[in-house]
XYZ file of N, CA and C in Angstrom:
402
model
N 1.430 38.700 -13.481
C 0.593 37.597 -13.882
C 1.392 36.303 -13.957
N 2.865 36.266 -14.496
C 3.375 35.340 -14.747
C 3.933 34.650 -13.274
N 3.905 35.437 -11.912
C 3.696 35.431 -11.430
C 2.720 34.478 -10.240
N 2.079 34.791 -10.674
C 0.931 34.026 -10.189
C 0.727 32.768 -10.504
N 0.886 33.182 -11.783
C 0.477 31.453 -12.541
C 1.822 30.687 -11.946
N 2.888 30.914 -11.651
C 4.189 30.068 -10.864
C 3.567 29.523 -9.972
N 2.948 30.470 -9.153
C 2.818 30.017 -7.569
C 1.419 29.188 -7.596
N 0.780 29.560 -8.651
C -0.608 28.572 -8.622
C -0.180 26.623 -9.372
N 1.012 27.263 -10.077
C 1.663 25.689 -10.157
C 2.200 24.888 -9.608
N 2.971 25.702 -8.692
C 3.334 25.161 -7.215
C 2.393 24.370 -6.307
N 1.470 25.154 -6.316
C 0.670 24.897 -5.517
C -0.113 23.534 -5.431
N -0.594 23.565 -7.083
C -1.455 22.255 -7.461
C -0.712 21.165 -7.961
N 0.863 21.692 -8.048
C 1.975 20.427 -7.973
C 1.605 19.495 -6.385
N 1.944 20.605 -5.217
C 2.074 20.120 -4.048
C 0.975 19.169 -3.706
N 0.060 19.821 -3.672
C -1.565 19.241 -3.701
C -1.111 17.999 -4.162
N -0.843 17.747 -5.713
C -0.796 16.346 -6.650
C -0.158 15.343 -5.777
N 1.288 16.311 -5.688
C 1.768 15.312 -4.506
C 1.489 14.374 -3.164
N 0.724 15.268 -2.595
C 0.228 15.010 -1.519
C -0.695 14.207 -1.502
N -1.543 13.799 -2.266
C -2.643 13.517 -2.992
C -2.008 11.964 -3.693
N -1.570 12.581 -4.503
C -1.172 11.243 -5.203
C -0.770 9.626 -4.665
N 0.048 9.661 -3.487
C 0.448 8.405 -2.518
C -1.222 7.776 -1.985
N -2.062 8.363 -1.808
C -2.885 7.835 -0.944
C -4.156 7.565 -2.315
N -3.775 8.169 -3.150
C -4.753 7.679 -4.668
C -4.147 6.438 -5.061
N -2.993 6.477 -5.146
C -2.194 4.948 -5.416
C -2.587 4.155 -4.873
N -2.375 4.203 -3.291
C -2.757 3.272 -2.357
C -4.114 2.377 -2.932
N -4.976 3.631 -3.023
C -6.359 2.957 -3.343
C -6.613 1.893 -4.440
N -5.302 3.207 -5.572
C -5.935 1.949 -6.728
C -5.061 0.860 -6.544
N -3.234 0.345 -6.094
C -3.143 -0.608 -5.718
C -4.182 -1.421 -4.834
N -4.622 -0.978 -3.589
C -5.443 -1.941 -2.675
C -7.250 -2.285 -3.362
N -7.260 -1.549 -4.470
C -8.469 -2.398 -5.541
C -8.380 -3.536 -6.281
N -7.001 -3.111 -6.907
C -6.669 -4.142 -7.572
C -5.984 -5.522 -6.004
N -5.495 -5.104 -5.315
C -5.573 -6.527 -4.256
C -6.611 -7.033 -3.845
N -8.268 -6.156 -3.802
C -9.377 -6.215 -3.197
C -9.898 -7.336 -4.276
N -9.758 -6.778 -5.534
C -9.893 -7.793 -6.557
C -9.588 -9.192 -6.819
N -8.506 -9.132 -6.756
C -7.761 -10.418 -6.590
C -7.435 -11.699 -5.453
N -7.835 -10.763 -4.541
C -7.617 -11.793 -3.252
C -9.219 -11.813 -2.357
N -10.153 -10.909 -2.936
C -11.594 -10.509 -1.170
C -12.806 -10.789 -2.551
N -12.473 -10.368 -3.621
C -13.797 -10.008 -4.156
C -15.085 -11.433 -4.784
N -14.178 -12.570 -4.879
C -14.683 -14.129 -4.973
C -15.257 -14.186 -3.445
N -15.383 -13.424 -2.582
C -15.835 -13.994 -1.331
C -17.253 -12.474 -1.371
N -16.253 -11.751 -1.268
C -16.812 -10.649 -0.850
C -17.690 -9.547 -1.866
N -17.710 -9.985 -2.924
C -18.060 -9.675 -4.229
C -17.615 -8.456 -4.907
N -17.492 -7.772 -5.985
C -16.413 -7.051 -6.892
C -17.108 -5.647 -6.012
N -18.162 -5.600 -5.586
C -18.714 -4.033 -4.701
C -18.458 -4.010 -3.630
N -17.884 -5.308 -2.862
C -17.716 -5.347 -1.134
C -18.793 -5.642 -0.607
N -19.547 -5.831 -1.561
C -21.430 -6.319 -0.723
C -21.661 -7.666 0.020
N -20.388 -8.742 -0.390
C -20.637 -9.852 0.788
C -21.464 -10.705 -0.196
N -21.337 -10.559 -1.705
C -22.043 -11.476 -2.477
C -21.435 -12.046 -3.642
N -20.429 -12.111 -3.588
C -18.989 -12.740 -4.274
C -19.927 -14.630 -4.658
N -18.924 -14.485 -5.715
C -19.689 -16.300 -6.277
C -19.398 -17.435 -5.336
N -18.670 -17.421 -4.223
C -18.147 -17.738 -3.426
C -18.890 -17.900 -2.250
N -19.569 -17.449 -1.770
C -20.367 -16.441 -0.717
C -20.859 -17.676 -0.370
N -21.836 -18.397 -1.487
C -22.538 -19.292 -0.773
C -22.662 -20.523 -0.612
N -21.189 -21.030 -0.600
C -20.519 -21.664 -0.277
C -19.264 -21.639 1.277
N -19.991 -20.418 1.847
C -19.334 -20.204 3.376
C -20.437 -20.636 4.302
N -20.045 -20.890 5.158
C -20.805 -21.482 6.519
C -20.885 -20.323 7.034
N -20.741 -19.378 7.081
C -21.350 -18.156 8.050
C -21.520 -17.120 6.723
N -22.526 -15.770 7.016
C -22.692 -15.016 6.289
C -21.390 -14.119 5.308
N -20.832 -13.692 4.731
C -19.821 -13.040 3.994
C -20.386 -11.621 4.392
N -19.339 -11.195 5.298
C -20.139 -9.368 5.591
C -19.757 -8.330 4.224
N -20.899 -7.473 4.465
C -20.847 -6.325 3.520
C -19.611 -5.176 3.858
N -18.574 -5.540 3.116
C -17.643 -4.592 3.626
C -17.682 -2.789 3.026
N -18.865 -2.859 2.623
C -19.223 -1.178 2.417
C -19.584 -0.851 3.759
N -20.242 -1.250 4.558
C -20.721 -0.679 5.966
C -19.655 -0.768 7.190
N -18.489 -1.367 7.223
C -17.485 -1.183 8.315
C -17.975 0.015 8.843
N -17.718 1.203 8.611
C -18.168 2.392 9.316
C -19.307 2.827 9.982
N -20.567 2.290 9.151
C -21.582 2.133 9.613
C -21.862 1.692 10.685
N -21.361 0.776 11.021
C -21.469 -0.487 12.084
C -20.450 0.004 12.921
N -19.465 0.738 12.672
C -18.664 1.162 14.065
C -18.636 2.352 14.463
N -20.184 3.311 14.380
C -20.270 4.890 14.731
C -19.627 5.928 13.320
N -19.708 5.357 12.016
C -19.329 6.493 11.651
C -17.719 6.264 11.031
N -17.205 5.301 12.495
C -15.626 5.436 12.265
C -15.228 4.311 11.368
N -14.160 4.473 10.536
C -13.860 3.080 9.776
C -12.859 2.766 10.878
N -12.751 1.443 11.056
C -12.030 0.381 12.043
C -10.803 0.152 11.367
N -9.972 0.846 11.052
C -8.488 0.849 10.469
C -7.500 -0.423 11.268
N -7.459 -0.661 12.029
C -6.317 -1.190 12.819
C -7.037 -2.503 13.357
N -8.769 -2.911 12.983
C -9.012 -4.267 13.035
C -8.838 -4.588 11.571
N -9.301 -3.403 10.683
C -9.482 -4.193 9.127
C -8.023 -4.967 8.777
N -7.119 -4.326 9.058
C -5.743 -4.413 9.014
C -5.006 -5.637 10.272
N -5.777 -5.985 10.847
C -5.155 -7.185 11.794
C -6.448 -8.149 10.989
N -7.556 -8.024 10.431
C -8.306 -9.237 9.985
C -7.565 -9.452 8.786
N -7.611 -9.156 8.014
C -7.034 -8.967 6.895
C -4.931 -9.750 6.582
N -4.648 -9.747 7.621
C -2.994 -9.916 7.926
C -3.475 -11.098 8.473
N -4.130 -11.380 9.483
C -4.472 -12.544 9.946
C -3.616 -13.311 10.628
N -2.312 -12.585 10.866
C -1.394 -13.520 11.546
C -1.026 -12.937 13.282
N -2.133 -12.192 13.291
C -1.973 -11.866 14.384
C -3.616 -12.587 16.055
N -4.080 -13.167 14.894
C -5.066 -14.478 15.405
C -6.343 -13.963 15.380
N -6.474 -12.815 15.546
C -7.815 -11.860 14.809
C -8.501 -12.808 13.796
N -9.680 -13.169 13.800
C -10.174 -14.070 12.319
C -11.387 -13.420 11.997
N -11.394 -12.897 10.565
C -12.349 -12.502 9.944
C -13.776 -12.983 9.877
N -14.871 -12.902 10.414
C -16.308 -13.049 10.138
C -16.357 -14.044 10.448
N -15.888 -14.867 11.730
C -16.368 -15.826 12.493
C -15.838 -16.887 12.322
N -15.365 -16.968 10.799
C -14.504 -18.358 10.182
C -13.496 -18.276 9.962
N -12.548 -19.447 9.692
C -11.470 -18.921 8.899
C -11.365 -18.161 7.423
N -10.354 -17.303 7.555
C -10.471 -16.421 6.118
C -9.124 -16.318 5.953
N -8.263 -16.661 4.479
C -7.236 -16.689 4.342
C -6.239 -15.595 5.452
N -4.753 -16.566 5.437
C -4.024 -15.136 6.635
C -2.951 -14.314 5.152
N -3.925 -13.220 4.763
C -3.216 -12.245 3.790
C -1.896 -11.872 3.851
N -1.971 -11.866 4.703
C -0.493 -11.252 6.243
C 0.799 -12.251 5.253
N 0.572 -13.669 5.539
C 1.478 -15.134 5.590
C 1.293 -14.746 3.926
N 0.772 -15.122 3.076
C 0.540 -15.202 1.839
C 1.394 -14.123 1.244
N 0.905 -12.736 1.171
C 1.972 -11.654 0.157
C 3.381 -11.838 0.955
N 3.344 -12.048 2.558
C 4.785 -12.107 2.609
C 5.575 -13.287 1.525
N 5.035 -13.984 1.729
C 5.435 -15.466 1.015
C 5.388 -15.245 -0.270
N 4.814 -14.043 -1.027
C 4.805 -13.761 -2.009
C 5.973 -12.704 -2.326
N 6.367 -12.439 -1.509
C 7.730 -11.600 -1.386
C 8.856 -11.664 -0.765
N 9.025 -13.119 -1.012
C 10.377 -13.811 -0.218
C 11.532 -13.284 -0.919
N 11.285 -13.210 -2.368
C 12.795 -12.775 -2.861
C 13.447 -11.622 -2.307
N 12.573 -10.727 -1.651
C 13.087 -9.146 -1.084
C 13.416 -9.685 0.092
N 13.716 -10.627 1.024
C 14.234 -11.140 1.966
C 13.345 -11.070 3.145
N 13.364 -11.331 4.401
C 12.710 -11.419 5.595
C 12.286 -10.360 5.936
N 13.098 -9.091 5.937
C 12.676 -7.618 6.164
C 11.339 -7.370 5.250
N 12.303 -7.113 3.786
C 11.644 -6.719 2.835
C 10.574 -7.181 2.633
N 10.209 -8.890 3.044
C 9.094 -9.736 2.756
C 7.412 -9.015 3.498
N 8.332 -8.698 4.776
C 7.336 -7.948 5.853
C 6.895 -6.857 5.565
N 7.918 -5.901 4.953
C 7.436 -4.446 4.401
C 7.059 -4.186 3.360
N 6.433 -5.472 2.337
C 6.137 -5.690 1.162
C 4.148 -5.944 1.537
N 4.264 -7.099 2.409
C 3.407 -7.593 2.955
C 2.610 -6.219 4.104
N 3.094 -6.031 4.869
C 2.089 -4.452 4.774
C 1.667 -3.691 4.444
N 2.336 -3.332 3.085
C 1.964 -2.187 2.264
C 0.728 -2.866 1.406
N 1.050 -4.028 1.199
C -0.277 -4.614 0.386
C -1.212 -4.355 1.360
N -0.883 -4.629 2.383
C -2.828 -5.085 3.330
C -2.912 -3.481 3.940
N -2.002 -2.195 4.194
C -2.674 -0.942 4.302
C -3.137 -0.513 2.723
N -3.071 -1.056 1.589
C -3.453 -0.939 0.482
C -4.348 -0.658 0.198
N -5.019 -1.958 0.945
C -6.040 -2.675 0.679
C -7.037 -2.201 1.768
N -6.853 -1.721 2.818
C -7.524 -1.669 3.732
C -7.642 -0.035 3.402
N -7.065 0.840 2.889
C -7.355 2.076 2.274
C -8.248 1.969 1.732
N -8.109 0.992 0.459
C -9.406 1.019 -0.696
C -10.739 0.578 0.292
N -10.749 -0.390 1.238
C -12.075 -0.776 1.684
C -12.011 0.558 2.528
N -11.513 1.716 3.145
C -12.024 2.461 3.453
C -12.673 3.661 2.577
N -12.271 3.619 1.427
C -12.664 4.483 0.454
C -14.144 3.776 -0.163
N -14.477 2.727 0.160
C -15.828 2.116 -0.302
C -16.869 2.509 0.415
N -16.780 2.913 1.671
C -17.994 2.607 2.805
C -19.198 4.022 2.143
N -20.390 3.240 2.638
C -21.435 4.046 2.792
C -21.911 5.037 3.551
């Protein structure tokens, strides 16, 4: 018995583990979703942020990404709109370049570090908006 219960701790250690990096992710990239999308995009991703109507083009509902692309969430546009420094522009207008900003927000870790600081925020973030969709 004592036995067992080892290997069943093992087990749901590993799990935790495994598990745990991509739960982080989320709740870091909520709390960035918060702070940097949700005045536009509103605190649900519905595109109705206090902000909203004060844009010249509509603010999209970022619960439906998937919806709108078969099912699939669009990982590698959310993540070039979102970074923005790669000329990709979000919802027709300009929308801050996230990309330029956390790097710049992470100059003290140097040029490398600034960059690998600055991605991890926007796959963060682009985790959590995939964990939203409908």
């Amino acid at each position: 018995m004592k036995r067992t219960f080892s290997v069943l701790s093992a087990f749901s250690a590993a799990v935790f583990l495994m598990c745990s990096p991509m739960a982080q992710a989320e709740e870091t990239g909520q709390r960035e979703y918060m702070n940097a999308c949700a005045s536009c995009h509103g605190p649900a991703g519905l595109g109705n942020g206090p902000m909203a109507e004060f844009m010249s083009v509509k603010v999209p509902d970022l619960t439906q990404l998937s919806a709108q692309n078969d099912g699939v969430f669009p990982m590698l546009d959310v993540i070039q709109i979102v970074d923005g420094r790669t000329g990709v522009r979000g919802h027709g207008s300009e929308m801050p370049v996230w990309g330029g900003q956390f790097k710049a927000d992470a100059s003290a870790a140097g040029a490398y570090g600034g960059e690998v600081i600055a991605r991890g925020r926007i796959l963060s973030l682009a985790y959590y908006l995939q964990s939203i969709q409908k």
